[in-house]
Tab-separated table of C-alpha atoms in Angstrom:
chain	number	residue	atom	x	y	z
E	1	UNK	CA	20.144	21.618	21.680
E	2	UNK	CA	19.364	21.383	17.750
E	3	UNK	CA	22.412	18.966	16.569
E	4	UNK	CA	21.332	19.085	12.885
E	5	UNK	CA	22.684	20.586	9.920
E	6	UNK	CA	21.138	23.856	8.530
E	7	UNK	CA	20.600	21.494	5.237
E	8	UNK	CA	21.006	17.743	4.456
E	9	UNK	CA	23.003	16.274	2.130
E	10	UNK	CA	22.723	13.398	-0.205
E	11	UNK	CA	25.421	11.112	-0.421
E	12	UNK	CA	25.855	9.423	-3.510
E	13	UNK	CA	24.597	6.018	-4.180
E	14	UNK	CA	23.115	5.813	-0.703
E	15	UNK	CA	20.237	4.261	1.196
E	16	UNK	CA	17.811	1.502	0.218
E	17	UNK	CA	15.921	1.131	-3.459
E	18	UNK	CA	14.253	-1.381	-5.117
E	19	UNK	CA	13.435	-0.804	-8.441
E	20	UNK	CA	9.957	-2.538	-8.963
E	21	UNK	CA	8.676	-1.407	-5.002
E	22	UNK	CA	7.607	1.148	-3.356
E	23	UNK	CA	9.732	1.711	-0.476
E	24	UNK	CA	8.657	3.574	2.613
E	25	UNK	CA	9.772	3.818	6.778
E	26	UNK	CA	13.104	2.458	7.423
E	27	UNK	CA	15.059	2.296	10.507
E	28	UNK	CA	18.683	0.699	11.162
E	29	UNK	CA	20.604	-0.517	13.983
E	30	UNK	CA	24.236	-1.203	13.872
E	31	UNK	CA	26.301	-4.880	14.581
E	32	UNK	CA	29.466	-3.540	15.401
E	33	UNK	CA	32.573	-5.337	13.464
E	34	UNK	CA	29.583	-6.511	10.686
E	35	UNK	CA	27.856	-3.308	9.439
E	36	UNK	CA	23.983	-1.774	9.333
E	37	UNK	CA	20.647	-3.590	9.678
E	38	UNK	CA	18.023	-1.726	8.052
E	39	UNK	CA	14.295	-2.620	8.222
E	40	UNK	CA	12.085	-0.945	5.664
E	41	UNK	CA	8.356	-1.318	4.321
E	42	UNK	CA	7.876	-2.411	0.595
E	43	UNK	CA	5.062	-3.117	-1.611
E	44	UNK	CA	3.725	-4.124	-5.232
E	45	UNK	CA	4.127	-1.029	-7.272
E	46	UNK	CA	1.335	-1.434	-10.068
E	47	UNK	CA	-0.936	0.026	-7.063
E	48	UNK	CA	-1.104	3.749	-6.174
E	49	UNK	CA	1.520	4.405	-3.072
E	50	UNK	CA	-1.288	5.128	-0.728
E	51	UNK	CA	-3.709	2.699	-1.172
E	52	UNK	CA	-1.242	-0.114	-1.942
E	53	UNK	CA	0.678	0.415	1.504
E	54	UNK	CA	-2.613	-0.424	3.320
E	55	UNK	CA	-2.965	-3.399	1.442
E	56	UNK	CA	0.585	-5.143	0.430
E	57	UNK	CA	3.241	-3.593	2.650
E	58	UNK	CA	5.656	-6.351	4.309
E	59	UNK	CA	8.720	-5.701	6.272
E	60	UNK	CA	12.029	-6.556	5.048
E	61	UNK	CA	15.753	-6.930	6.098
E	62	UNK	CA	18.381	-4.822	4.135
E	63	UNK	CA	21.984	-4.835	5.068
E	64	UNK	CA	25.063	-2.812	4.321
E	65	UNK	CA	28.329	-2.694	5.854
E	66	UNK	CA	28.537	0.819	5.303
E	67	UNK	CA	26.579	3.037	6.889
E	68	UNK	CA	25.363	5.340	4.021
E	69	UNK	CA	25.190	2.169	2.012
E	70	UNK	CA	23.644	1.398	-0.369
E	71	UNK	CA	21.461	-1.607	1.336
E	72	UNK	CA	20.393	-4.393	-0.172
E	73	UNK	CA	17.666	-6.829	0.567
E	74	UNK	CA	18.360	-10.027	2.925
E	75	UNK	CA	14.948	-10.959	3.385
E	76	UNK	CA	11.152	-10.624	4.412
E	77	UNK	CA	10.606	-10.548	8.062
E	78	UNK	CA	6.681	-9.510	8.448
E	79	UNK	CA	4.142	-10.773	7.747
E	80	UNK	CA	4.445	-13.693	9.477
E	81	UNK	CA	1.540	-15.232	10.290
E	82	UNK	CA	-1.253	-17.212	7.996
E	83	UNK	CA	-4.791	-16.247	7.815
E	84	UNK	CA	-6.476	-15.230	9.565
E	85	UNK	CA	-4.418	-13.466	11.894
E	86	UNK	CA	-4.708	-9.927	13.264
E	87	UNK	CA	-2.180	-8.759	10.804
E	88	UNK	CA	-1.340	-11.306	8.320
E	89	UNK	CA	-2.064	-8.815	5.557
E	90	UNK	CA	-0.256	-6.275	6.160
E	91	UNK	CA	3.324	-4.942	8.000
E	92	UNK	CA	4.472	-1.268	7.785
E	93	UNK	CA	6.333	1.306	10.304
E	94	UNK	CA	8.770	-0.886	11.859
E	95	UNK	CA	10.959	0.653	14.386
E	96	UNK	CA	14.134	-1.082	16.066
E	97	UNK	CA	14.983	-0.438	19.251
E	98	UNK	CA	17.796	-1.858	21.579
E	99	UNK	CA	17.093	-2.889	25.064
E	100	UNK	CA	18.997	-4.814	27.609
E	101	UNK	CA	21.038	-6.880	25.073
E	102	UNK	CA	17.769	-7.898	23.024
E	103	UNK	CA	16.414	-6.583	19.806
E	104	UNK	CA	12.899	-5.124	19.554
E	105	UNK	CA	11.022	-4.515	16.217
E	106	UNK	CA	7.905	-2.492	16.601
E	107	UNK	CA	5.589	-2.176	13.701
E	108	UNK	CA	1.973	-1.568	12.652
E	109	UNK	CA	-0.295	-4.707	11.179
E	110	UNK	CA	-3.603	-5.252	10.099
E	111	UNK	CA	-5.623	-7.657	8.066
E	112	UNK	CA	-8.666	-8.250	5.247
E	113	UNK	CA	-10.722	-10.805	3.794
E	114	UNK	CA	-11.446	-9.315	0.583
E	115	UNK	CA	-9.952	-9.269	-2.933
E	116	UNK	CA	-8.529	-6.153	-2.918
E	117	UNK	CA	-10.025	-3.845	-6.064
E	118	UNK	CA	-7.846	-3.860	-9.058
E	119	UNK	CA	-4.906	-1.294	-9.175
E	120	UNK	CA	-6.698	0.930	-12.068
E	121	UNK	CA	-10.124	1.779	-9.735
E	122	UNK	CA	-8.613	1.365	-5.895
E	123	UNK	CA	-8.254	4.870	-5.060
E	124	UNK	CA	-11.959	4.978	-5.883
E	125	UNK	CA	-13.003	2.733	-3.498
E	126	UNK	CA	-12.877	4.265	-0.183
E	127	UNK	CA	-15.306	1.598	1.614
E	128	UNK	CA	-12.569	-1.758	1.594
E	129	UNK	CA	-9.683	0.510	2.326
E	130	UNK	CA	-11.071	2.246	5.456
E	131	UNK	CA	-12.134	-0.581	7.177
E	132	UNK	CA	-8.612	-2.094	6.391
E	133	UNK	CA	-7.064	0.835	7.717
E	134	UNK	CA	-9.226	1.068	10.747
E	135	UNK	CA	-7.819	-2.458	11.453
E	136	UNK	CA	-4.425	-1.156	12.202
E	137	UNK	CA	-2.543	-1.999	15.626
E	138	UNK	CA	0.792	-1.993	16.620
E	139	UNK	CA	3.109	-5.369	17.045
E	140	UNK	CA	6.171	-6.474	18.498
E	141	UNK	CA	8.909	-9.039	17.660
E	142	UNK	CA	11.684	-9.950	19.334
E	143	UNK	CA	15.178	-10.733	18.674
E	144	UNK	CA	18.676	-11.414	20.504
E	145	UNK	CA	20.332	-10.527	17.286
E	146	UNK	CA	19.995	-7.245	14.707
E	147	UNK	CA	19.919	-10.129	12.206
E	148	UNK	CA	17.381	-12.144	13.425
E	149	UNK	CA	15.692	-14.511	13.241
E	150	UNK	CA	12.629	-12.586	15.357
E	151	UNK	CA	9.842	-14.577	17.715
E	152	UNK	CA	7.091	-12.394	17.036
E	153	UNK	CA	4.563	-11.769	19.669
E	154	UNK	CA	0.918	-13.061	18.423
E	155	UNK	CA	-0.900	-10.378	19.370
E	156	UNK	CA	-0.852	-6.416	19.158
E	157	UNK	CA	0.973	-4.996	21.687
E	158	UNK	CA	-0.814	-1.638	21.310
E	159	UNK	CA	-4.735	-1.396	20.510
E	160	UNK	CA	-7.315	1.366	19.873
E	161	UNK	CA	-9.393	2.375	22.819
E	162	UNK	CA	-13.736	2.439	22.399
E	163	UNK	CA	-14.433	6.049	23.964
E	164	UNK	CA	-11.279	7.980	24.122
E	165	UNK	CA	-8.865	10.075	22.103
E	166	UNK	CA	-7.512	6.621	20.384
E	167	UNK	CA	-10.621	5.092	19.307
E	168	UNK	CA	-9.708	4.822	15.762
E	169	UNK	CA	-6.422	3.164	15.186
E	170	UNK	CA	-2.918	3.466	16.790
E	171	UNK	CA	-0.297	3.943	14.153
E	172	UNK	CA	3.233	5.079	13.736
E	173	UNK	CA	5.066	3.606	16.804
E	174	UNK	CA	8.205	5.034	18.661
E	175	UNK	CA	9.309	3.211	21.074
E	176	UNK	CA	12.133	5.133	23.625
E	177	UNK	CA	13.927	2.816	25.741
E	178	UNK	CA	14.668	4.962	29.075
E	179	UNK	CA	17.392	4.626	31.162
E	180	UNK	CA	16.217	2.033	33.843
E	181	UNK	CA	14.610	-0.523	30.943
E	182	UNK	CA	10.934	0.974	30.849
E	183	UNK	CA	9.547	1.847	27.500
E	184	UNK	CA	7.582	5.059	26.558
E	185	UNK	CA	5.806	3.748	23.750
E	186	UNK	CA	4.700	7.033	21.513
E	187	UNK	CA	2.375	6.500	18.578
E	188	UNK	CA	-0.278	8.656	16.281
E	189	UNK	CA	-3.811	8.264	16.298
E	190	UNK	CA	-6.846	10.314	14.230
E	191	UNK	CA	-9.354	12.529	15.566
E	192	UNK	CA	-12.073	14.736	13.949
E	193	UNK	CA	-9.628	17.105	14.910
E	194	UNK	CA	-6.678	15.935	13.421
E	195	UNK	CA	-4.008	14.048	14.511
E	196	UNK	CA	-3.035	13.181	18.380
E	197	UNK	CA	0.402	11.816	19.964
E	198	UNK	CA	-0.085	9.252	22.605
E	199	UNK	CA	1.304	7.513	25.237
E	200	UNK	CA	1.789	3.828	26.690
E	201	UNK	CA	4.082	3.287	29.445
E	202	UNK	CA	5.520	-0.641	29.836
E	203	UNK	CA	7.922	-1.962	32.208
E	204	UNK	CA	7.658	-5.317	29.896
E	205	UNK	CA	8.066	-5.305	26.173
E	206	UNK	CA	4.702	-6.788	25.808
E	207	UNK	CA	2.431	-5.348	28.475
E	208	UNK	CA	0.552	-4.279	30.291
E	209	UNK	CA	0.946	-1.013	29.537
E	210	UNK	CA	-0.001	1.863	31.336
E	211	UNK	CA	-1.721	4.145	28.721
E	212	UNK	CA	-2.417	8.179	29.233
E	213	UNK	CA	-6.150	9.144	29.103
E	214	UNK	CA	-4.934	12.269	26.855
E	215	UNK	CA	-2.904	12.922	24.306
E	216	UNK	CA	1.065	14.230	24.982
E	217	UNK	CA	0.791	16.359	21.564
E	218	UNK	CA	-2.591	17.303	20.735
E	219	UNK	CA	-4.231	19.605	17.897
E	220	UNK	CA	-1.548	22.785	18.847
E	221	UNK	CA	1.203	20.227	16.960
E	222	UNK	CA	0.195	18.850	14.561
E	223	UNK	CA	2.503	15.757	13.780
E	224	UNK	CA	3.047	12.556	12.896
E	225	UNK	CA	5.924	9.651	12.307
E	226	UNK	CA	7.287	10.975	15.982
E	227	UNK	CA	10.107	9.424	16.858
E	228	UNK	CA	11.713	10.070	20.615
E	229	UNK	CA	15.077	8.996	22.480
E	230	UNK	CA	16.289	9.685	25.588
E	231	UNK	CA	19.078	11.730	25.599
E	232	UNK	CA	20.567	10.463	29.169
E	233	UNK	CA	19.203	14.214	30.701
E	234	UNK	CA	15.850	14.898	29.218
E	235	UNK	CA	13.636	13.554	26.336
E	236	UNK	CA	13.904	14.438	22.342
E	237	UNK	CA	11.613	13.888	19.457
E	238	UNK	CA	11.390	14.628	15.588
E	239	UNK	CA	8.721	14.435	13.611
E	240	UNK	CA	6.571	15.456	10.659
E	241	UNK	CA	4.971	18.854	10.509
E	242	UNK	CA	1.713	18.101	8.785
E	243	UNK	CA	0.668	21.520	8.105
E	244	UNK	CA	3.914	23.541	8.444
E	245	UNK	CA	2.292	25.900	11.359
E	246	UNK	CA	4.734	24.461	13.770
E	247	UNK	CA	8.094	24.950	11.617
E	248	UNK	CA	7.234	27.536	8.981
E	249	UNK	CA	7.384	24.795	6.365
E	250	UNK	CA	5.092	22.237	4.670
E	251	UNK	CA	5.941	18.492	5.623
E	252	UNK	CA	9.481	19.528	7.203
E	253	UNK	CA	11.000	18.389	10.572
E	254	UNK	CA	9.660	19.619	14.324
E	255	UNK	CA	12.060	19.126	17.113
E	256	UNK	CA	10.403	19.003	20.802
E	257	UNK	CA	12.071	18.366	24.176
E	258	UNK	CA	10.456	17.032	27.751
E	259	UNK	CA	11.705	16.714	30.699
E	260	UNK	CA	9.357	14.038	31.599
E	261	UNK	CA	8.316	12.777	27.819
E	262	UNK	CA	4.797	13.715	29.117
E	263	UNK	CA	4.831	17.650	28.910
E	264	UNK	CA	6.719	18.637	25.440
E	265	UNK	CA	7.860	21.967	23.902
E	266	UNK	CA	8.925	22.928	21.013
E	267	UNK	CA	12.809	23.324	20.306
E	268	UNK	CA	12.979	24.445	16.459
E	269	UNK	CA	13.122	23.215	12.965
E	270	UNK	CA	15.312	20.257	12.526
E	271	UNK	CA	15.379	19.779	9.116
E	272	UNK	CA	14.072	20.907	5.547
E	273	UNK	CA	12.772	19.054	2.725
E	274	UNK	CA	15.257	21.342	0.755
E	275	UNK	CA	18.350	18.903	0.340
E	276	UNK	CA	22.218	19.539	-0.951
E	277	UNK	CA	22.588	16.869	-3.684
E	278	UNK	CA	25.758	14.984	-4.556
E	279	UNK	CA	26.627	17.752	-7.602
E	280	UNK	CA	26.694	20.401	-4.359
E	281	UNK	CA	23.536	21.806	-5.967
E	282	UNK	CA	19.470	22.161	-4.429
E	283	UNK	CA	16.928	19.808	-4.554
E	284	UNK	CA	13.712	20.225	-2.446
E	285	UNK	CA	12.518	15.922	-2.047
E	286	UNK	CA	8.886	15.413	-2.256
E	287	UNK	CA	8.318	13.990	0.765
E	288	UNK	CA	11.120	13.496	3.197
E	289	UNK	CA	8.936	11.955	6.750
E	290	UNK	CA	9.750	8.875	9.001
E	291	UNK	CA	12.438	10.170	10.645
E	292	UNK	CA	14.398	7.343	12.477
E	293	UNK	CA	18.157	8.083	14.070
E	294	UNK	CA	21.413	6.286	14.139
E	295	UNK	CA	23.195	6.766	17.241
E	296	UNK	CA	27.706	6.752	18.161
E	297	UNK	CA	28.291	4.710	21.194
E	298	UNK	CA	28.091	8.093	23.526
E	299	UNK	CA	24.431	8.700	22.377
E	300	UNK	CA	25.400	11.663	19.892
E	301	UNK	CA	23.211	11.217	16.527
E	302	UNK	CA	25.150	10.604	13.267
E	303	UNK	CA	22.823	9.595	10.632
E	304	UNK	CA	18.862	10.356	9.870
E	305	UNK	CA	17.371	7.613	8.250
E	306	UNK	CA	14.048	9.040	6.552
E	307	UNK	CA	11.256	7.372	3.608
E	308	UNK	CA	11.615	9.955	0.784
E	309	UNK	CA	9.363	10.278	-2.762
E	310	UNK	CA	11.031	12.336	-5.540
E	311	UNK	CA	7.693	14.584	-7.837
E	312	UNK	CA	6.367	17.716	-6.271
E	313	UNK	CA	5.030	16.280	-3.422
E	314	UNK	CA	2.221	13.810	-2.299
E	315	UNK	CA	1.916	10.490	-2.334
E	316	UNK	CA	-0.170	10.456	-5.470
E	317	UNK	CA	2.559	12.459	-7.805
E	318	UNK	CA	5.538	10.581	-6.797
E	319	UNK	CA	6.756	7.811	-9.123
E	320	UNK	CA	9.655	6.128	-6.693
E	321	UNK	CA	10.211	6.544	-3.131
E	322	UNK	CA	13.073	5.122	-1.090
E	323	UNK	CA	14.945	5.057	2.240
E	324	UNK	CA	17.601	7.802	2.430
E	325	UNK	CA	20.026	7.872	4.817
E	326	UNK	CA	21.436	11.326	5.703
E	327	UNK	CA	24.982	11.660	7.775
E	328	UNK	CA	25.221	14.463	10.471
């Protein structure tokens, strides 16, 4: 059931970079006859990676008419919204999905008041950037185009939860579209246990949802950026292996499958952070997470779109990250 390669390969002068930015997340959608949409997150790059994606990320609009590109930047799309709005701050993890003709861009938000610490002593200041963080929630616009222009809902779509498993934040949305137009909306929320996969079920883009009292993944996988499709038979998902108990290797790719999306298992490794580079030799990426597929008209994957850092690994050693798009 595993359709990926043993190893990835880089194709030359591919994917989405912008010199001056960190660039993170990124997930594309095809206009047939025209070429590739691809929304990524960006931010100010005199702050560290982490602590400046919590405070400066925005959503923008790359296109290519190639699939393995490279992209280049159209426009902003999110923020949207003045002050003070539940996420005019900050936009990250965008997601597009496609659902009865109309285009829907999921994405995590969150706002501040404060003058954010200067770039030399942020990473130091844990207080501001927690309760930032603990502001997160999960949005929706709406489009009838991949282009745009979006109508974005005004408020979250997707909120924490005072005493249960999602009482922090929700983060990291993945939206599956099923068959008959409902919406399994996956996402990632924290624990003192780690990190937990849940569920909302809608039957309208923008709610009510039905929302699981437990988690679908819970502290046996441990996991994050999921993202799920529906395969036309069963469900699929990729994601990050935080600790590398689940694969056999630090940060690489998990592959589950459910017959229901509520009960998964585990189907294998899908990918390592090991890549082929252009010269045919071996690079291993620093980070290589967000996985987000690119789907042929029959539902067959053909390209992984992932957010990838070069350095040793960690957000704190890298000194560019970009969008990489990988062909199957």
């Amino acid at each position: 059931m595993n359709t990926f390669p043993a190893e990835l390969s880089l194709p030359e002068n591919s994917g989405y970079r912008e010199k001056d930015k960190w660039i993170w997340c990124g997930t594309a959608i095809e206009e047939e006859g025209k070429g590739f949409h691809l929304y990524a997150s960006r931010w100010r790059k005199d702050y560290p990676m982490l602590e400046g994606y919590v405070l400066f990320s925005e959503i923008v609009h790359a296109f290519s008419p190639t699939l393995e590109g490279p992209y280049h930047f159209v426009e902003k799309v999110l923020p949207c919204f003045p002050d003070p709005h539940w996420d005019s701050r900050m936009a990250h993890n965008p997601t597009i999905v496609r659902r009865n003709g109309e285009y829907l861009l999921y994405y995590i938000g969150t706002t501040y008041s404060k003058t954010p610490t200067p770039p030399d002593i942020i990473a130091k200041e844990r207080g501001m950037m927690l309760e930032v963080y603990d502001g997160i929630r999960i949005g929706l616009a709406r489009s009838n185009s991949p282009a745009g222009p979006w109508k974005v809902c005004p408020h979250p779509v997707l909120e924490a939860r005072k005493d249960n498993f999602d009482n922090t934040i929700v983060t990291n949305p993945a939206p599956c579209v099923l068959p008959d137009g409902r919406i399994y909306l996956y996402y990632r929320t924290n624990t003192p246990g780690g990190a937990r996969i849940g569920l909302a079920i809608y039957e309208d883009p923008e709610g009510p949802a039905l929302r699981f009292d437990h988690p679908v993944l819970d502290a046996d996988f441990h996991i994050e950026d999921p993202f799920v499709w529906h395969n036309g038979r069963n469900f699929e998902m990729l994601a990050k292996d935080l600790n590398g108990k689940t694969t056999g290797e630090y940060h690489s790719g998990a592959h589950f499958v459910s017959d229901d999306g509520i009960q998964w298992d585990f189907a294998g490794k899908a990918y390592s952070r090991q890549v082929l580079a252009p010269n045919g030799g071996k690079i291993t990426l620093g980070s290589l997470e967000r996985p987000q597929l690119l789907f042929d008209k029959d539902g067959t994957p053909k390209a992984l779109f992932a957010a990838v850092a070069d350095g040793p690994g960690g957000f704190s050693k890298a000194d560019n990250t970009w969008n990489q798009v990988f062909l199957l």
